Amino acid sequence: KNEVEQSPQNLTAQEGEFITINCSYSVGISALHWLQQHPGGGIVSLFMLSSGKKKHGRLIATINIQEKHSSLHITASHPRDSAVYICAVLPPSGTYKYIFGTGTRLKVLA
Amino acid sequence: DTGVSQNPRHKITKRGQNVTFRCDPISEHNRLYWYRQTLGQGPEFLTYFQNEAQLEKSRLLSDRFSAERPKGSFSTLEIQRTEQGDSAMYLCASSLGAGGPNIQYFGAGTRLSVL
């Protein structure tokens, strides 16, 4: 079993829909990072969370440390949101290696 | 600053050839990481530098792989005698090691295809 699990693995939505991507992890962490990867490979940082909730534009990320769970929400989805969304956790101090989920492939149809 | 830069973006090579990739981190970042990502998977850690010192290497990094960061700035990743299984996206990231969350910033990656 992977230490970081994402669900769903694939998601197709219609433009305008509210989207939720989930990340569960089984290790202790100091922070959790949501990343976006477009076709072609480049990875863009969306949010770094250690508690609570963050919002940027149409994106909202939440984390529940006790439940070891984070969600990424996209409101009013748009075809340009189509990408792979990756959850990465950072274990407590002493290591700098991210542990990555396998990603959620999102396709938003016009 | 233009962020983390990786070259080349794509590399096609024949099995058995050697390849070298370059990563230029964000200028003030002292930490640099290499990851490998195969199709449909999340990135996997390969190695990590703090300044010029290579502090950690994954078991994924076989003897055919070598990484350097000679002056603590740019880094190179060399694969000798490439195999078809080496085909992947090679990602570089950098971070500022000054305490607090270790936010890593990623380059666009180098996609390697071994024929």
Short mmCIF file of C-alpha atoms in Angstrom, two decimals:
data_model
loop_
_atom_site.label_atom_id
_atom_site.label_comp_id
_atom_site.label_asym_id
_atom_site.label_seq_id
_atom_site.Cartn_x
_atom_site.Cartn_y
_atom_site.Cartn_z
CA LYS A 1 0.00 0.00 0.00
CA ASN A 2 1.36 3.42 -0.96
CA GLU A 3 2.07 5.84 1.84
CA VAL A 4 0.18 8.53 -0.10
CA GLU A 5 -3.05 7.59 -1.83
CA GLN A 6 -5.06 9.80 -4.11
CA SER A 7 -8.61 9.40 -5.33
CA PRO A 8 -9.98 9.32 -7.86
CA GLN A 9 -7.20 8.29 -10.24
CA ASN A 10 -9.08 9.70 -13.21
CA LEU A 11 -11.84 12.27 -13.30
CA THR A 12 -13.83 13.71 -16.18
CA ALA A 13 -16.06 16.69 -15.50
CA GLN A 14 -18.17 19.14 -17.45
CA GLU A 15 -17.16 22.78 -17.49
CA GLY A 16 -18.56 24.58 -14.46
CA GLU A 17 -18.70 21.56 -12.17
CA PHE A 18 -17.31 21.57 -8.63
CA ILE A 19 -14.43 19.13 -8.37
CA THR A 20 -12.89 17.41 -5.35
CA ILE A 21 -9.65 15.46 -5.35
CA ASN A 22 -8.68 13.56 -2.22
CA CYS A 23 -5.33 12.67 -0.67
CA SER A 24 -4.85 10.30 2.27
CA TYR A 25 -1.50 9.53 3.82
CA SER A 26 -0.28 7.07 6.40
CA VAL A 27 2.92 8.75 7.63
CA GLY A 28 3.57 11.66 9.95
CA ILE A 29 4.10 14.87 8.03
CA SER A 30 5.31 18.40 8.53
CA ALA A 31 3.49 19.71 5.46
CA LEU A 32 1.51 18.66 2.40
CA HIS A 33 2.01 20.06 -1.08
CA TRP A 34 -0.53 20.12 -3.90
CA LEU A 35 1.06 20.26 -7.34
CA GLN A 36 -0.31 20.60 -10.87
CA GLN A 37 1.31 18.93 -13.86
CA HIS A 38 0.24 19.79 -17.39
CA PRO A 39 0.94 17.62 -20.44
CA GLY A 40 4.58 18.18 -21.31
CA GLY A 41 5.71 17.61 -17.77
CA GLY A 42 6.29 20.88 -15.92
CA ILE A 43 5.09 20.86 -12.31
CA VAL A 44 3.57 23.95 -10.73
CA SER A 45 3.12 24.45 -7.01
CA LEU A 46 -0.47 25.15 -5.96
CA PHE A 47 -0.53 25.01 -2.16
CA MET A 48 1.68 24.07 0.77
CA LEU A 49 -0.42 23.23 3.85
CA SER A 50 0.36 22.22 7.39
CA SER A 51 -3.08 22.94 8.85
CA GLY A 52 -6.49 24.35 8.04
CA LYS A 53 -7.46 25.71 4.67
CA LYS A 54 -6.03 27.83 1.88
CA LYS A 55 -7.75 29.50 -1.07
CA HIS A 56 -6.35 30.91 -4.28
CA GLY A 57 -8.78 31.98 -6.96
CA ARG A 58 -11.02 29.03 -7.79
CA LEU A 59 -8.82 26.57 -5.89
CA ILE A 60 -9.31 25.60 -2.25
CA ALA A 61 -7.17 23.15 -0.29
CA THR A 62 -7.96 21.75 3.13
CA ILE A 63 -6.10 19.43 5.46
CA ASN A 64 -7.16 17.43 8.51
CA ILE A 65 -4.01 16.40 10.34
CA GLN A 66 -5.84 14.09 12.77
CA GLU A 67 -7.51 12.18 9.94
CA LYS A 68 -4.40 12.34 7.72
CA HIS A 69 -6.44 13.62 4.82
CA SER A 70 -6.38 16.56 2.45
CA SER A 71 -8.73 17.69 -0.28
CA LEU A 72 -8.25 19.94 -3.28
CA HIS A 73 -11.39 21.61 -4.58
CA ILE A 74 -11.86 23.40 -7.88
CA THR A 75 -14.92 25.61 -8.18
CA ALA A 76 -16.45 26.51 -11.57
CA SER A 77 -14.07 24.15 -13.39
CA HIS A 78 -12.73 25.12 -16.81
CA PRO A 79 -11.05 23.12 -19.58
CA ARG A 80 -7.75 24.84 -18.76
CA ASP A 81 -7.88 23.09 -15.36
CA SER A 82 -7.27 19.80 -17.20
CA ALA A 83 -4.05 18.43 -15.77
CA VAL A 84 -2.67 15.88 -13.37
CA TYR A 85 -2.95 16.95 -9.73
CA ILE A 86 -0.35 15.47 -7.42
CA CYS A 87 -0.33 15.35 -3.64
CA ALA A 88 3.10 15.24 -2.00
CA VAL A 89 3.81 14.99 1.70
CA LEU A 90 6.90 16.15 3.51
CA PRO A 91 7.85 13.97 6.49
CA PRO A 92 8.94 15.66 9.69
CA SER A 93 12.33 17.35 9.86
CA GLY A 94 15.31 15.15 9.19
CA THR A 95 14.43 14.33 5.63
CA TYR A 96 13.72 16.59 2.70
CA LYS A 97 12.27 13.98 0.39
CA TYR A 98 8.72 14.41 -0.72
CA ILE A 99 6.56 11.29 -0.81
CA PHE A 100 4.29 11.60 -3.82
CA GLY A 101 0.86 10.26 -4.61
CA THR A 102 0.34 8.79 -8.07
CA GLY A 103 -1.73 11.76 -9.17
CA THR A 104 -5.30 12.40 -10.27
CA ARG A 105 -5.79 12.95 -13.99
CA LEU A 106 -8.50 15.57 -14.48
CA LYS A 107 -10.17 16.32 -17.79
CA VAL A 108 -12.70 19.13 -17.95
CA LEU A 109 -14.89 19.11 -21.03
CA ALA A 110 -16.23 22.29 -22.61
CA ASP B 1 14.65 34.86 -11.84
CA THR B 2 13.15 32.40 -14.29
CA GLY B 3 12.70 29.47 -11.94
CA VAL B 4 14.22 26.01 -12.26
CA SER B 5 15.52 25.39 -15.76
CA GLN B 6 16.16 21.96 -17.27
CA ASN B 7 17.86 21.08 -20.54
CA PRO B 8 17.17 19.47 -22.86
CA ARG B 9 13.39 19.23 -22.69
CA HIS B 10 13.38 16.06 -24.76
CA LYS B 11 16.07 13.50 -25.50
CA ILE B 12 15.79 10.52 -27.79
CA THR B 13 18.66 8.09 -27.72
CA LYS B 14 19.53 4.57 -28.73
CA ARG B 15 20.00 1.84 -26.18
CA GLY B 16 23.58 1.74 -24.93
CA GLN B 17 24.31 5.42 -25.45
CA ASN B 18 25.20 7.83 -22.64
CA VAL B 19 23.05 10.88 -21.94
CA THR B 20 23.52 13.92 -19.70
CA PHE B 21 20.86 16.29 -18.43
CA ARG B 22 21.37 19.68 -16.85
CA CYS B 23 19.42 21.48 -14.14
CA ASP B 24 19.83 25.13 -13.18
CA PRO B 25 18.08 25.78 -9.85
CA ILE B 26 16.64 29.04 -8.59
CA SER B 27 19.73 31.10 -7.89
CA GLU B 28 19.56 31.47 -4.11
CA HIS B 29 18.44 27.87 -3.49
CA ASN B 30 21.07 25.66 -1.90
CA ARG B 31 19.12 22.40 -2.14
CA LEU B 32 18.64 20.51 -5.38
CA TYR B 33 16.73 17.29 -6.04
CA TRP B 34 16.41 14.86 -8.93
CA TYR B 35 13.27 12.77 -9.43
CA ARG B 36 12.18 10.25 -12.04
CA GLN B 37 8.59 9.92 -13.20
CA THR B 38 7.30 7.08 -15.32
CA LEU B 39 4.02 7.19 -17.17
CA GLY B 40 1.01 7.26 -14.89
CA GLN B 41 3.07 7.40 -11.71
CA GLY B 42 4.08 10.09 -9.28
CA PRO B 43 7.70 11.24 -9.19
CA GLU B 44 10.22 9.03 -7.38
CA PHE B 45 13.18 10.46 -5.50
CA LEU B 46 16.61 9.84 -7.03
CA THR B 47 19.09 12.06 -5.22
CA TYR B 48 19.52 15.26 -3.23
CA PHE B 49 22.27 17.88 -2.94
CA GLN B 50 22.86 20.51 -0.33
CA ASN B 51 25.24 22.94 -1.96
CA GLU B 52 27.82 20.74 -3.72
CA ALA B 53 27.42 17.79 -1.36
CA GLN B 54 25.35 14.82 -2.49
CA LEU B 55 23.66 13.91 0.78
CA GLU B 56 21.30 11.14 -0.25
CA LYS B 57 20.91 8.68 -3.10
CA SER B 58 17.98 6.38 -3.74
CA ARG B 59 18.47 2.69 -4.42
CA LEU B 60 16.81 3.51 -7.75
CA LEU B 61 20.04 5.23 -8.72
CA SER B 62 21.99 2.31 -10.14
CA ASP B 63 25.70 2.35 -10.93
CA ARG B 64 24.87 3.61 -14.41
CA PHE B 65 23.50 6.86 -12.95
CA SER B 66 25.67 9.64 -11.60
CA ALA B 67 24.78 13.14 -10.49
CA GLU B 68 27.04 16.06 -9.74
CA ARG B 69 26.71 19.60 -8.54
CA PRO B 70 30.33 20.74 -8.71
CA LYS B 71 30.04 24.37 -7.63
CA GLY B 72 26.81 24.17 -5.70
CA SER B 73 24.90 25.81 -8.53
CA PHE B 74 23.80 23.80 -11.58
CA SER B 75 23.64 20.01 -11.51
CA THR B 76 24.07 17.30 -14.11
CA LEU B 77 22.54 13.83 -14.20
CA GLU B 78 24.32 11.32 -16.42
CA ILE B 79 23.00 7.93 -17.44
CA GLN B 80 25.55 5.55 -18.96
CA ARG B 81 24.68 2.64 -21.25
CA THR B 82 21.02 3.60 -21.36
CA GLU B 83 18.36 0.90 -21.29
CA GLN B 84 14.76 1.04 -22.48
CA GLY B 85 13.65 0.98 -18.85
CA ASP B 86 15.36 4.33 -18.33
CA SER B 87 12.69 5.99 -20.50
CA ALA B 88 10.97 8.45 -18.19
CA MET B 89 10.58 12.10 -17.28
CA TYR B 90 13.52 13.34 -15.20
CA LEU B 91 12.52 16.19 -12.93
CA CYS B 92 14.73 18.58 -11.04
CA ALA B 93 13.59 20.69 -8.08
CA SER B 94 15.27 23.18 -5.80
CA SER B 95 14.51 24.65 -2.42
CA LEU B 96 15.85 27.23 -0.02
CA GLY B 97 17.25 25.50 3.02
CA ALA B 98 16.57 28.20 5.57
CA GLY B 99 14.17 26.50 7.96
CA GLY B 100 10.41 26.28 7.73
CA PRO B 101 8.55 24.12 5.23
CA ASN B 102 10.87 22.84 2.54
CA ILE B 103 8.90 24.05 -0.46
CA GLN B 104 10.39 22.54 -3.60
CA TYR B 105 10.08 24.29 -6.95
CA PHE B 106 10.14 22.07 -10.00
CA GLY B 107 11.53 22.45 -13.47
CA ALA B 108 9.70 21.43 -16.63
CA GLY B 109 11.57 18.15 -16.78
CA THR B 110 13.59 16.29 -19.39
CA ARG B 111 11.71 13.53 -21.17
CA LEU B 112 14.04 10.67 -22.13
CA SER B 113 13.07 8.10 -24.73
CA VAL B 114 15.42 5.15 -25.17
CA LEU B 115 14.85 3.28 -28.43
#
